[in-house]
Coordinates of C-alpha atoms (C1' of nucleotides) in Angstrom, one line a residue:
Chain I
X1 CA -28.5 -21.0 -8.3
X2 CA -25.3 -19.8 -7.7
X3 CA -23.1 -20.8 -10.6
X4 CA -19.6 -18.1 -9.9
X5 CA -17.4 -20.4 -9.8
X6 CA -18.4 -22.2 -12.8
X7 CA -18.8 -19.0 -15.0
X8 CA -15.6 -17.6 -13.8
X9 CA -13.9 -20.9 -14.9
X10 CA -15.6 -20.9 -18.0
X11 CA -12.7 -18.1 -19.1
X12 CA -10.3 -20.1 -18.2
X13 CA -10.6 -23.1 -20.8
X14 CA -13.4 -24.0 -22.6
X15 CA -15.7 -26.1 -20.5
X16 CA -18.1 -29.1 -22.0
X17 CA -21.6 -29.8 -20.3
X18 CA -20.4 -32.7 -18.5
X19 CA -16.6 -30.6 -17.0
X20 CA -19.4 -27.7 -15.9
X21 CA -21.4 -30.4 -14.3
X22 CA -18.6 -31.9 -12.0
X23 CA -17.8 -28.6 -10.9
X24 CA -21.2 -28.3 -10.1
X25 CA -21.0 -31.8 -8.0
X26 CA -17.9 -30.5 -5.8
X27 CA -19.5 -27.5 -4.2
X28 CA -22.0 -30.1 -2.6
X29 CA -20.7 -29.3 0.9
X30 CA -21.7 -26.0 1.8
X31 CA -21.0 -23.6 5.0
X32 CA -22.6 -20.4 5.5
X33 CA -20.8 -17.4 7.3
X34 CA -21.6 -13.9 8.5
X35 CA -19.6 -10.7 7.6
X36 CA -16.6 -10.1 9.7
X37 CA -15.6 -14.0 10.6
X38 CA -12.9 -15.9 10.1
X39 CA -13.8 -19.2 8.0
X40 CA -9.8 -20.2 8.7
X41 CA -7.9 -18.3 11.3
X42 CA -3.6 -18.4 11.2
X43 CA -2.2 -21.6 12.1
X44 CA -5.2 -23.8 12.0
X45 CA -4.7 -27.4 9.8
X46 CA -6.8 -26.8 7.3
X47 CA -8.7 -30.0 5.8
X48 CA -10.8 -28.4 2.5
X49 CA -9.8 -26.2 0.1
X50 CA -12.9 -23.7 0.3
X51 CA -14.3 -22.1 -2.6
X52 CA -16.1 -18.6 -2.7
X53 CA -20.1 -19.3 -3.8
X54 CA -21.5 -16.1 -2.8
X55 CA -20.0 -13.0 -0.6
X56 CA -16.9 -11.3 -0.8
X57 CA -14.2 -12.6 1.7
X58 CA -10.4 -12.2 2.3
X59 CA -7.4 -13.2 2.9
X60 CA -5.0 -11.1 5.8
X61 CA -3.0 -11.1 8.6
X62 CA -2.8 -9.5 12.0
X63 CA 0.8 -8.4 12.6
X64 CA 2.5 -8.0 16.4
X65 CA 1.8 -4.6 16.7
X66 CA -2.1 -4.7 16.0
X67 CA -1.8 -3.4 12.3
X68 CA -3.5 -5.6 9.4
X69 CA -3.3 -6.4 5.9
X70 CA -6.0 -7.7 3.9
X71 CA -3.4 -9.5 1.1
X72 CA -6.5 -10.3 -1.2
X73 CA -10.2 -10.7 -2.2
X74 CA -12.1 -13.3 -2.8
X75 CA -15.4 -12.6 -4.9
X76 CA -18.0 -14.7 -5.7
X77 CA -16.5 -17.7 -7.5
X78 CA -13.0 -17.6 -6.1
X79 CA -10.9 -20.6 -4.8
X80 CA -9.0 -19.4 -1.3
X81 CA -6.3 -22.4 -2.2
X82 CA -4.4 -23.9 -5.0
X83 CA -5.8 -27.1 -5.5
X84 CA -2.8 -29.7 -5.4
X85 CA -1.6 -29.1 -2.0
X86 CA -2.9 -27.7 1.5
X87 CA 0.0 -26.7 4.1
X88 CA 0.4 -28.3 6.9
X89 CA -1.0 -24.7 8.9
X90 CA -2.5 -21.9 8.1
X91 CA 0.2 -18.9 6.9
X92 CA -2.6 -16.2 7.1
X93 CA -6.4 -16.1 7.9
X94 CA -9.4 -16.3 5.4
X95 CA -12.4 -13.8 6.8
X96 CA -15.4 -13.1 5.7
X97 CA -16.3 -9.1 4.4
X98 CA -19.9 -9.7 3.7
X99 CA -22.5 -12.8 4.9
X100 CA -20.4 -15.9 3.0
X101 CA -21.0 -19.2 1.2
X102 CA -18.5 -21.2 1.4
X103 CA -18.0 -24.9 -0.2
X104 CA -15.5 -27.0 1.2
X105 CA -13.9 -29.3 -1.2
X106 CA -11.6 -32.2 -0.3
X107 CA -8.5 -31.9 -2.0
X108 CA -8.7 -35.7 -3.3
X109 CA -11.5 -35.0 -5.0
X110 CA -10.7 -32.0 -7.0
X111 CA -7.4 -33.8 -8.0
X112 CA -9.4 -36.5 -9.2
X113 CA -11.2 -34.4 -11.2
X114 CA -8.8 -32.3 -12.6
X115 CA -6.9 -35.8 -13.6
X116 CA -9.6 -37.0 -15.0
X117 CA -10.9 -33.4 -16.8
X118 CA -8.1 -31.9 -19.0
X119 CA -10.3 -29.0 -19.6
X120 CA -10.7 -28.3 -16.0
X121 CA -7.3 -28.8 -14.8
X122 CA -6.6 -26.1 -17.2
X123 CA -9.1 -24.0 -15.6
X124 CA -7.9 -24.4 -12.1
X125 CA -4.6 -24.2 -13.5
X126 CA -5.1 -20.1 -15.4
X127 CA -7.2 -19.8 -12.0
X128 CA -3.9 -19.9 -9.7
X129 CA -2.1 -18.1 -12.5
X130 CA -4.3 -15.3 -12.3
X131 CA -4.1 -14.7 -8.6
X132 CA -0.8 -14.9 -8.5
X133 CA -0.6 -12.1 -11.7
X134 CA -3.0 -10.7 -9.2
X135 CA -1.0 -10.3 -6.3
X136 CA 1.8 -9.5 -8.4
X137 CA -0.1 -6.5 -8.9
X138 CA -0.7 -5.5 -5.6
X139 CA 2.9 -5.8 -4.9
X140 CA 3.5 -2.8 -7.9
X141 CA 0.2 -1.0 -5.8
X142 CA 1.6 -0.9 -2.2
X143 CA 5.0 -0.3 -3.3
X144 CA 4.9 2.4 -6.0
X145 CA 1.0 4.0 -6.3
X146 CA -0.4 7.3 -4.2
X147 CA -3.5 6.8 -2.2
X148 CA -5.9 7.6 -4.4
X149 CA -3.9 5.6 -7.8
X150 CA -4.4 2.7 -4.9
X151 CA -8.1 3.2 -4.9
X152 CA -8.7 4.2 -8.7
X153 CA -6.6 1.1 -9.6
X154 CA -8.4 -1.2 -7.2
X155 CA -11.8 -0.2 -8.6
X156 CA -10.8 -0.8 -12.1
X157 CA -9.6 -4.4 -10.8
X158 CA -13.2 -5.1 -9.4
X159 CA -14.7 -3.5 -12.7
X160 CA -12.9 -6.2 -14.3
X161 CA -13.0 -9.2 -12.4
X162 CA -16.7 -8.6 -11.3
X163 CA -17.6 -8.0 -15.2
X164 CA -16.1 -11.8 -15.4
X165 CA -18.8 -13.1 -13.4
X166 CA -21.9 -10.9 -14.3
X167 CA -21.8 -8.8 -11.4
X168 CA -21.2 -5.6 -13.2
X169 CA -24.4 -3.9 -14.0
X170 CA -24.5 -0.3 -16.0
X171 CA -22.1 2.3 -14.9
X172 CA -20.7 0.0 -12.0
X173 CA -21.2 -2.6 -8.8
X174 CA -22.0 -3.1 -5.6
X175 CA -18.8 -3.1 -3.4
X176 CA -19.8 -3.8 0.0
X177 CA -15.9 -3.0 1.5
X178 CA -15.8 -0.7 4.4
X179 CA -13.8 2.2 4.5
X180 CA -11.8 0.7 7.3
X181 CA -11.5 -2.3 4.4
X182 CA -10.0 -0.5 2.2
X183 CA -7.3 1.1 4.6
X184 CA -6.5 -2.6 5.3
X185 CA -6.7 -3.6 2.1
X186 CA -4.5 -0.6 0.6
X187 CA -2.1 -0.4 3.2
X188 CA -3.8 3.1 4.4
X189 CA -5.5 4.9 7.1
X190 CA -9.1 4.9 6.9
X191 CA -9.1 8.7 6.8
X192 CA -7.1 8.5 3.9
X193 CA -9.2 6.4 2.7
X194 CA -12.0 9.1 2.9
X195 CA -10.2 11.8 1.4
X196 CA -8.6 9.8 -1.1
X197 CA -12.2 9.0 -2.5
X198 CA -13.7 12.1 -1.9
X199 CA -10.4 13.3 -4.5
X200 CA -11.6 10.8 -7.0
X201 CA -15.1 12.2 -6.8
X202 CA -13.9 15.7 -7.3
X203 CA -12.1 14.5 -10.1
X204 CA -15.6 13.3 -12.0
X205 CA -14.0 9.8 -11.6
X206 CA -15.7 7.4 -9.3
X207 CA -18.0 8.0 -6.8
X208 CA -18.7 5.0 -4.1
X209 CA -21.8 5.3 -1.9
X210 CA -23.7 3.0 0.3
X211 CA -22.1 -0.6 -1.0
X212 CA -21.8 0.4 -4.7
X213 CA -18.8 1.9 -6.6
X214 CA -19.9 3.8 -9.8
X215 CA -17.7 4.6 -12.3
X216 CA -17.7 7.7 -13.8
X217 CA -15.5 8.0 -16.6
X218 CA -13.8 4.5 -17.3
X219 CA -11.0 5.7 -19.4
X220 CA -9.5 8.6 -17.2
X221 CA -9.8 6.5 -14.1
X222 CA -7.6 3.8 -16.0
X223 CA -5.6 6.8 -16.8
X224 CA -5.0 8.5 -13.9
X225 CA -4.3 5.2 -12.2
X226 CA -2.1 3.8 -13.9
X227 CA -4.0 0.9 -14.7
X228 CA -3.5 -1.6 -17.4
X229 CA -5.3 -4.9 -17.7
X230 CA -2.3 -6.5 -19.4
X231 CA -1.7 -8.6 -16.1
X232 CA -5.7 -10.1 -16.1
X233 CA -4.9 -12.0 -19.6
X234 CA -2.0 -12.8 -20.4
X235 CA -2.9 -16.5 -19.1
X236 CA -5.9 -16.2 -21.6
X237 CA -6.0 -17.7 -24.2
X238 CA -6.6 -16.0 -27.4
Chain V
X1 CA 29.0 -27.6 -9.9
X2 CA 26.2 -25.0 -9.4
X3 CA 23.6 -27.3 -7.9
X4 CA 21.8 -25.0 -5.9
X5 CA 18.3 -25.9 -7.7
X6 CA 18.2 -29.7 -6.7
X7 CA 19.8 -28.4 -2.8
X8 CA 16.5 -26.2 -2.7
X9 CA 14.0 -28.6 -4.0
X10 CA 15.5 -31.4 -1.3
X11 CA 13.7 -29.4 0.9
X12 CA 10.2 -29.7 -0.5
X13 CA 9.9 -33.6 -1.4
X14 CA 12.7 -36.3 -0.6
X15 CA 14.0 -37.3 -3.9
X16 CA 16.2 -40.1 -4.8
X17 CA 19.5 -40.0 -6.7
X18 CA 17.7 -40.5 -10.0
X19 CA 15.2 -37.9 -9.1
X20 CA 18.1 -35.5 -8.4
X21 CA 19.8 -37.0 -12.0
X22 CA 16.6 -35.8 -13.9
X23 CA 16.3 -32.5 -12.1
X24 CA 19.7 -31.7 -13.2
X25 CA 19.0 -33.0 -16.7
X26 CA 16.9 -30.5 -16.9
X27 CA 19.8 -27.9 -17.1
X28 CA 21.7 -28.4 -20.0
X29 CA 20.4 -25.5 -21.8
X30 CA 22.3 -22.4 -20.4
X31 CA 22.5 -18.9 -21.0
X32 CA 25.0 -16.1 -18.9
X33 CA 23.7 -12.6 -18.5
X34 CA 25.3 -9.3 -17.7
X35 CA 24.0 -7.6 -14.5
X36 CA 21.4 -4.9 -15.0
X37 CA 20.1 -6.9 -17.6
X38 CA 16.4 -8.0 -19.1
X39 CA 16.7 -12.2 -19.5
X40 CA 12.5 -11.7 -20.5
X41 CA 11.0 -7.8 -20.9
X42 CA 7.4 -7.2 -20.6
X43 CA 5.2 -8.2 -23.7
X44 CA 7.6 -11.2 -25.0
X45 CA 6.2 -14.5 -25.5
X46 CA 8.1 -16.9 -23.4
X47 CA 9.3 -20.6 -24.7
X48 CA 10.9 -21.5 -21.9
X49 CA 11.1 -21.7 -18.4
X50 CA 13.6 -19.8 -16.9
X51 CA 15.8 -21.1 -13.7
X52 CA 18.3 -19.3 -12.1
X53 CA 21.3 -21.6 -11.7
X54 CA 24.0 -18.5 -10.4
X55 CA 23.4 -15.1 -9.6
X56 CA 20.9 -13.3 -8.1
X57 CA 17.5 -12.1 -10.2
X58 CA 14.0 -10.4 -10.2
X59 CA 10.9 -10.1 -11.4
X60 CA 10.0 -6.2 -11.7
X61 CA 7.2 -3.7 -13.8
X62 CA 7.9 -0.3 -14.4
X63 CA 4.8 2.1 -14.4
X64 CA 4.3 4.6 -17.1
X65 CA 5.6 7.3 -14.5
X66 CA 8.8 5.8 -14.7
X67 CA 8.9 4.6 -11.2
X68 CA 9.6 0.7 -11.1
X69 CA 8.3 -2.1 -8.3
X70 CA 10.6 -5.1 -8.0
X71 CA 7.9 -7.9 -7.4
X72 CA 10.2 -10.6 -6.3
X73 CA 14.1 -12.0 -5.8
X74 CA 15.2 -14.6 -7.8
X75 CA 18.0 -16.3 -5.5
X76 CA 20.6 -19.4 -7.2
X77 CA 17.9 -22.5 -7.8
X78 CA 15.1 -20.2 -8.2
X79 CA 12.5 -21.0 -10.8
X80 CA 10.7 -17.9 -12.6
X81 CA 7.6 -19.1 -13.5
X82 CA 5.5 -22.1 -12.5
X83 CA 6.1 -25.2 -14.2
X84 CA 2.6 -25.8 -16.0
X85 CA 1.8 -22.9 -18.3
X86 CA 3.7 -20.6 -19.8
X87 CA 2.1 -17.2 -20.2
X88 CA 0.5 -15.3 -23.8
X89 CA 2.9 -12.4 -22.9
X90 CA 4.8 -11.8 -20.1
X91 CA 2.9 -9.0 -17.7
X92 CA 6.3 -8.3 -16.3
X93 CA 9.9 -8.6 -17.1
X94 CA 12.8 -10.5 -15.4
X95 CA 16.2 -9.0 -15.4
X96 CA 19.4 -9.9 -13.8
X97 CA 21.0 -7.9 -10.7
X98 CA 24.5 -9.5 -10.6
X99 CA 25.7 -12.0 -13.3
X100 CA 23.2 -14.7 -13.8
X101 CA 23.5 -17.7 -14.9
X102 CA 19.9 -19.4 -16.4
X103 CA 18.9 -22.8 -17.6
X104 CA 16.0 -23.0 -20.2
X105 CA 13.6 -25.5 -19.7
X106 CA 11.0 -26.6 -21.9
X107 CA 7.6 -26.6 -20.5
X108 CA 7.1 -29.6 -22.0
X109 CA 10.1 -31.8 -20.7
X110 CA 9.5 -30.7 -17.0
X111 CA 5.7 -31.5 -17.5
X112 CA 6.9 -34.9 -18.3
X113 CA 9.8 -35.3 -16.0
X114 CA 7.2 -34.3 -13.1
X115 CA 4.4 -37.0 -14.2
X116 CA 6.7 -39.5 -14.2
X117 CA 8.4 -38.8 -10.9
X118 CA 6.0 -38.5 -8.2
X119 CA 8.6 -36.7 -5.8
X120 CA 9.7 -34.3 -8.3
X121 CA 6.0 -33.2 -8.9
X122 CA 5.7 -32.6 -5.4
X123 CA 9.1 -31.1 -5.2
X124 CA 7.8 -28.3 -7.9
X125 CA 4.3 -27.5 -6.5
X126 CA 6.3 -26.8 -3.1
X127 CA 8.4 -24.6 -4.6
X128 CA 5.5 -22.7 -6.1
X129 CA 3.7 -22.7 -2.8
X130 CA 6.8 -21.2 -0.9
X131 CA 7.1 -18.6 -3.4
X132 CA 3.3 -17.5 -3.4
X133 CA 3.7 -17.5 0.2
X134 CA 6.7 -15.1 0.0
X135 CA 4.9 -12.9 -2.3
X136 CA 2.1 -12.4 0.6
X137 CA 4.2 -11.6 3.0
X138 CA 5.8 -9.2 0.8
X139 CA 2.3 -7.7 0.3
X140 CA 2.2 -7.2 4.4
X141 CA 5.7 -5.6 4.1
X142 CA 4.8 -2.9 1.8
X143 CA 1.5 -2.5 3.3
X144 CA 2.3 -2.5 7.1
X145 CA 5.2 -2.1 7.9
X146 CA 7.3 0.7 8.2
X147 CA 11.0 1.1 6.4
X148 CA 13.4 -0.3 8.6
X149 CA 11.0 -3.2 9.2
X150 CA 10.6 -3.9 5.7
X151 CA 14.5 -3.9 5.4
X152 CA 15.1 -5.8 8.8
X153 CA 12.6 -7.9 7.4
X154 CA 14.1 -8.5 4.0
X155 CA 17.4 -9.2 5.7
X156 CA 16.0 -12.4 7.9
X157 CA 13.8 -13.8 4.9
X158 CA 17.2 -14.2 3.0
X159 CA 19.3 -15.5 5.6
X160 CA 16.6 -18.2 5.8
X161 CA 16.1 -18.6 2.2
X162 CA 20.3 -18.1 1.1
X163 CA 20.6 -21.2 4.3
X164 CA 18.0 -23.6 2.2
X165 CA 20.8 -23.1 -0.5
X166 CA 24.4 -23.2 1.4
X167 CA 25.2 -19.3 1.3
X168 CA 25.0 -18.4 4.6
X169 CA 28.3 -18.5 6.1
X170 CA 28.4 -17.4 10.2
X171 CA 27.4 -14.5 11.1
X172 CA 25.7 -13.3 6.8
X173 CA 26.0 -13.7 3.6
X174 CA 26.6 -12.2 0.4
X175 CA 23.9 -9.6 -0.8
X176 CA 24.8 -8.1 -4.1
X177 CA 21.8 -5.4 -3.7
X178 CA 22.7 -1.8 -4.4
X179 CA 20.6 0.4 -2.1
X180 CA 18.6 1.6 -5.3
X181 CA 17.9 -2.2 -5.7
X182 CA 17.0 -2.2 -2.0
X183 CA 14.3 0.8 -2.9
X184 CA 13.2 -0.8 -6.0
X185 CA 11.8 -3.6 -3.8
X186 CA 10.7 -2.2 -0.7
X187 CA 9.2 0.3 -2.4
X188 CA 11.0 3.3 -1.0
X189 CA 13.3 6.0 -2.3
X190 CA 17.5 5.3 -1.9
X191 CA 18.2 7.8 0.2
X192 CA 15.7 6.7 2.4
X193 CA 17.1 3.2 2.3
X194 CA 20.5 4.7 3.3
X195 CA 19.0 6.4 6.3
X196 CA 17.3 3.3 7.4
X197 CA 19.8 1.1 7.3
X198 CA 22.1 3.2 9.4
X199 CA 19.1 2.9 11.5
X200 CA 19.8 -0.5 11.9
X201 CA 23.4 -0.6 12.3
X202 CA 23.1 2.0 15.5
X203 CA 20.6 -0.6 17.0
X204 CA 23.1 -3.3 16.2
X205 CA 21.0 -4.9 14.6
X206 CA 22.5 -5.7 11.1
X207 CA 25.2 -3.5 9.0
X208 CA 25.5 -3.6 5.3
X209 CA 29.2 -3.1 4.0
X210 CA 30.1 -3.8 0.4
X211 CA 28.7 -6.6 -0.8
X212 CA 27.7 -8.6 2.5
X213 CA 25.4 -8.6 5.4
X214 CA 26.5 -9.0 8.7
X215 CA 23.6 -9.6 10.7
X216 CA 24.7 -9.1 14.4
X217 CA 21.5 -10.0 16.5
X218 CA 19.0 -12.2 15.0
X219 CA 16.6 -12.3 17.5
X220 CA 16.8 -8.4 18.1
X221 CA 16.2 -8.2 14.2
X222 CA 13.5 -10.7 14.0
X223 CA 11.6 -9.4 17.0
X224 CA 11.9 -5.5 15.6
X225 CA 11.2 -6.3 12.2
X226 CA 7.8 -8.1 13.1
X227 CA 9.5 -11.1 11.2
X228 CA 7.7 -14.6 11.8
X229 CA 9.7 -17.2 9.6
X230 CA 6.2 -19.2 9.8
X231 CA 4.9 -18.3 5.9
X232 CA 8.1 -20.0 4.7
X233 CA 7.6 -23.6 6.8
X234 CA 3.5 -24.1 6.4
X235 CA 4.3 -26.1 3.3
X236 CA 6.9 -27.9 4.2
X237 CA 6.9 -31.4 5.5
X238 CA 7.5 -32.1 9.3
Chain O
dC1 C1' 43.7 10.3 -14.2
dG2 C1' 38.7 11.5 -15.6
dG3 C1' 34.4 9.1 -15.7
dT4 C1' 31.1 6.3 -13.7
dT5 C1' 28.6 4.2 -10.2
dG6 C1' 27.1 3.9 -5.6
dC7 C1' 26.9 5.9 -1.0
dT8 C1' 26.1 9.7 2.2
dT9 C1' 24.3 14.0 4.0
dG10 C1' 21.4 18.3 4.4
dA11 C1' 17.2 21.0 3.7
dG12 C1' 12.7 21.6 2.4
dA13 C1' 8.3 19.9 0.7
dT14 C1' 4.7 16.4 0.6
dC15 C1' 2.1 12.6 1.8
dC16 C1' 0.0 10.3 5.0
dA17 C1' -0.9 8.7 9.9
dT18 C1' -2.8 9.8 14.2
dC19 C1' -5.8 11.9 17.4
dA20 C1' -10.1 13.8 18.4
dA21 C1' -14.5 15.3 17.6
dT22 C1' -18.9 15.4 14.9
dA23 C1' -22.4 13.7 11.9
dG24 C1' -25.3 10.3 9.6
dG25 C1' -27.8 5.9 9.2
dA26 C1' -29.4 1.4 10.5
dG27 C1' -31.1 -1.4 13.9
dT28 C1' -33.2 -2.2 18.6
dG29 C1' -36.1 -2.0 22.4
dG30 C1' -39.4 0.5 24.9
Chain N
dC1 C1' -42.7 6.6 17.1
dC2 C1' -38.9 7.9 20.0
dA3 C1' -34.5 7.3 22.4
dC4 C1' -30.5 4.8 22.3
dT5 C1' -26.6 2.5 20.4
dC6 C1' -23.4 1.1 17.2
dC7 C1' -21.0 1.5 13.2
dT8 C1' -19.4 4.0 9.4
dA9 C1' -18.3 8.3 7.3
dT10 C1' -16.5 12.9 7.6
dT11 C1' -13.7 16.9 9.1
dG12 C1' -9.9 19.5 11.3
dA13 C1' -5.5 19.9 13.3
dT14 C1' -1.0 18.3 14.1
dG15 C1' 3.1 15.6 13.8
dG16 C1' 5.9 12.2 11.7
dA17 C1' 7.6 9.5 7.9
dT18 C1' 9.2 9.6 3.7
dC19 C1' 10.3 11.8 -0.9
dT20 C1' 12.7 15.0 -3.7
dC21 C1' 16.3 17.9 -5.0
dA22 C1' 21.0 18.9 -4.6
dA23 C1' 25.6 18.4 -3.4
dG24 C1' 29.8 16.1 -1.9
dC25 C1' 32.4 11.8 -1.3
dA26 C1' 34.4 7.2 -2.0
dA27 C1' 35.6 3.4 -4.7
dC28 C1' 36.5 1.4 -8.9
dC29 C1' 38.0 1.1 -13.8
dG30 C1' 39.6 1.7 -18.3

DNA sequence: CGGTTGCTTGAGATCCATCAATAGGAGTGG
DNA sequence: CCACTCCTATTGATGGATCTCAAGCAACCG
């Protein structure tokens, strides 16, 4: 079974049986997508907060002149929305990178459950924290970091948040993101993309072939990158 | 009186005179700040939630190359962090652009104040949602769009925002920003800002002049700037 | 006044995008 | 199994956008 969402909670606050078994009950209501759809598209009324079971999906948006922006990921366990509120439309669109399951969850619910679950309200709660520390981050990437920091720092982000949910295995991951997905993602060309990596590789960093990224030497990529981990706990508690 | 915190919240929940009374309760706790100064540096544990009563603000990181990323603006009745939970350690600092005056709030007394008034809960989770929406179009900016876009772009996000508070007067408004500021958060260099910007006032688009902005066609700004005010409205009631 | 800060301009270097073509690999149908 | 197609990855060449360095200028301030 497919237990993400609960595991990647389970960092968030400390979880008793009976808080991992309502989480359990809300992803009841499952959809199932394939790569390269939209699950929400821009302006729709959206009426579930949808939650991340398996697949990696995004959020982005198409601007007027064709270009897009993948603004984040969603990995296996990942809530698209905050759970108080849905707006009234659709801001940006939520696609799908790799075949998706998807639970939709009805807003009432989760508040009642997060009322009634201290422990879980706390979860959701370092949950929205840490995306938005995430997307802090990608702010400081797009605005300050080369190409290929972009890419080394984005691959020590995955080595951490996939190591959260047991998706790290060895010397890295599987990372099924095109290319072209990274350009969108990273605010690049795709050709930079390619020659960004193919930099990192010469560099005995990382290498990424077929869908997995493997990791090379850990510390200089962090190096190199400028990454530091500070902004993935500082919600955590001790 | 400096009320531009309750004139902002109005717009995210309809609150009633006593809602507005304990929302400006809240402020009694003041501090002043120089410009160009840290209110909260990277590592510090905070106490209390910070709220920009005058002045203008930001959240930035500096990277160990020196260069530094201003994440976000902090404009008069702007709230720095969400209301729930404080952080371990800050992953970022906040520091002042002009002179700033903040209110410290107690996480603890806004908890309370918001479980007891319905309106002023909602009021708070709006303002939350608005500003992870800003931050994801600010992730598009600096991923997609090129520099006098992101600057054209800036310009109608605040006119929009600085109206929500009263500080629009006719045809712009006051803009304290030094063009190393501007760089800072667009992620460009300042001469490259300078260049821009006199891109914009030979379209007649906007001009820039001491302290102010004169914006002198919205819709030609707007249009070239790829600017679609939608990501600050899907939150908001109709 | 002299010092500081912010703005402006020029020149040259660098990074990255774009365009265009080729190559590889997976899936499909005959 | 082969021919075909589609998608992704790769490479080269060129131009444009932006950065860096350096210098001059303007406004403000004690």
């Amino acid at each position: 079974m497919s237990d993400f969402f609960v595991q990647k909670l389970r960092h968030g606050a400390s979880l008793s049986e009976d808080d991992e078994r309502a989480l359990r009950a809300l992803c009841m209501n499952v959809d199932k997508f394939d790569p390269q759809n939209d699950v929400t598209m821009e302006g729709d009324k959206p009426k579930s907060i949808k939650l991340v079971l398996e697949g990696w999906a995004c959020r982005y948006k198409l601007l007027e002149n064709g270009k897009r922006q993948i603004i984040s990921l969603f990995l296996p366990g990942d809530m698209c929305e905050p759970y108080m509120t849905l707006p009234q439309f659709m801001d940006h669109s939520l696609g799908t990178l790799t075949p998706v399951t998807v639970a939709r969850v009805s807003p009432e619910v989760i508040k009642a459950v997060a009322r009634e679950r201290p422990q879980i309200e706390k979860a959701l709660w370092w949950d929205l924290l840490l995306a938005m520390a995430m997307g802090r981050e990608s702010i400081v990437t797009l605005g300050r970091r080369s190409a290929s920091e972009r890419l080394g720092h984005l691959f020590c982000e995955l080595h951490v948040r996939l190591d959260k949910v047991g998706l790290v295995d060895g010397l890295g991951y599987e990372m099924p993101l095109t290319q072209s997905n990274l350009g969108d993602l990273l605010g690049m060309s795709t050709v930079h993309v390619n020659r960004s990596l193919q930099e990192l590789r010469a560099a005995g960093l990382v290498t990424m072939h077929g869908r997995r990224v493997t990791i090379l030497n850990l510390e200089g990529l962090r190096s190199t990158s400028l990454f530091d981990p500070t902004y993935l706990q500082s919600y955590t508690q001790a």
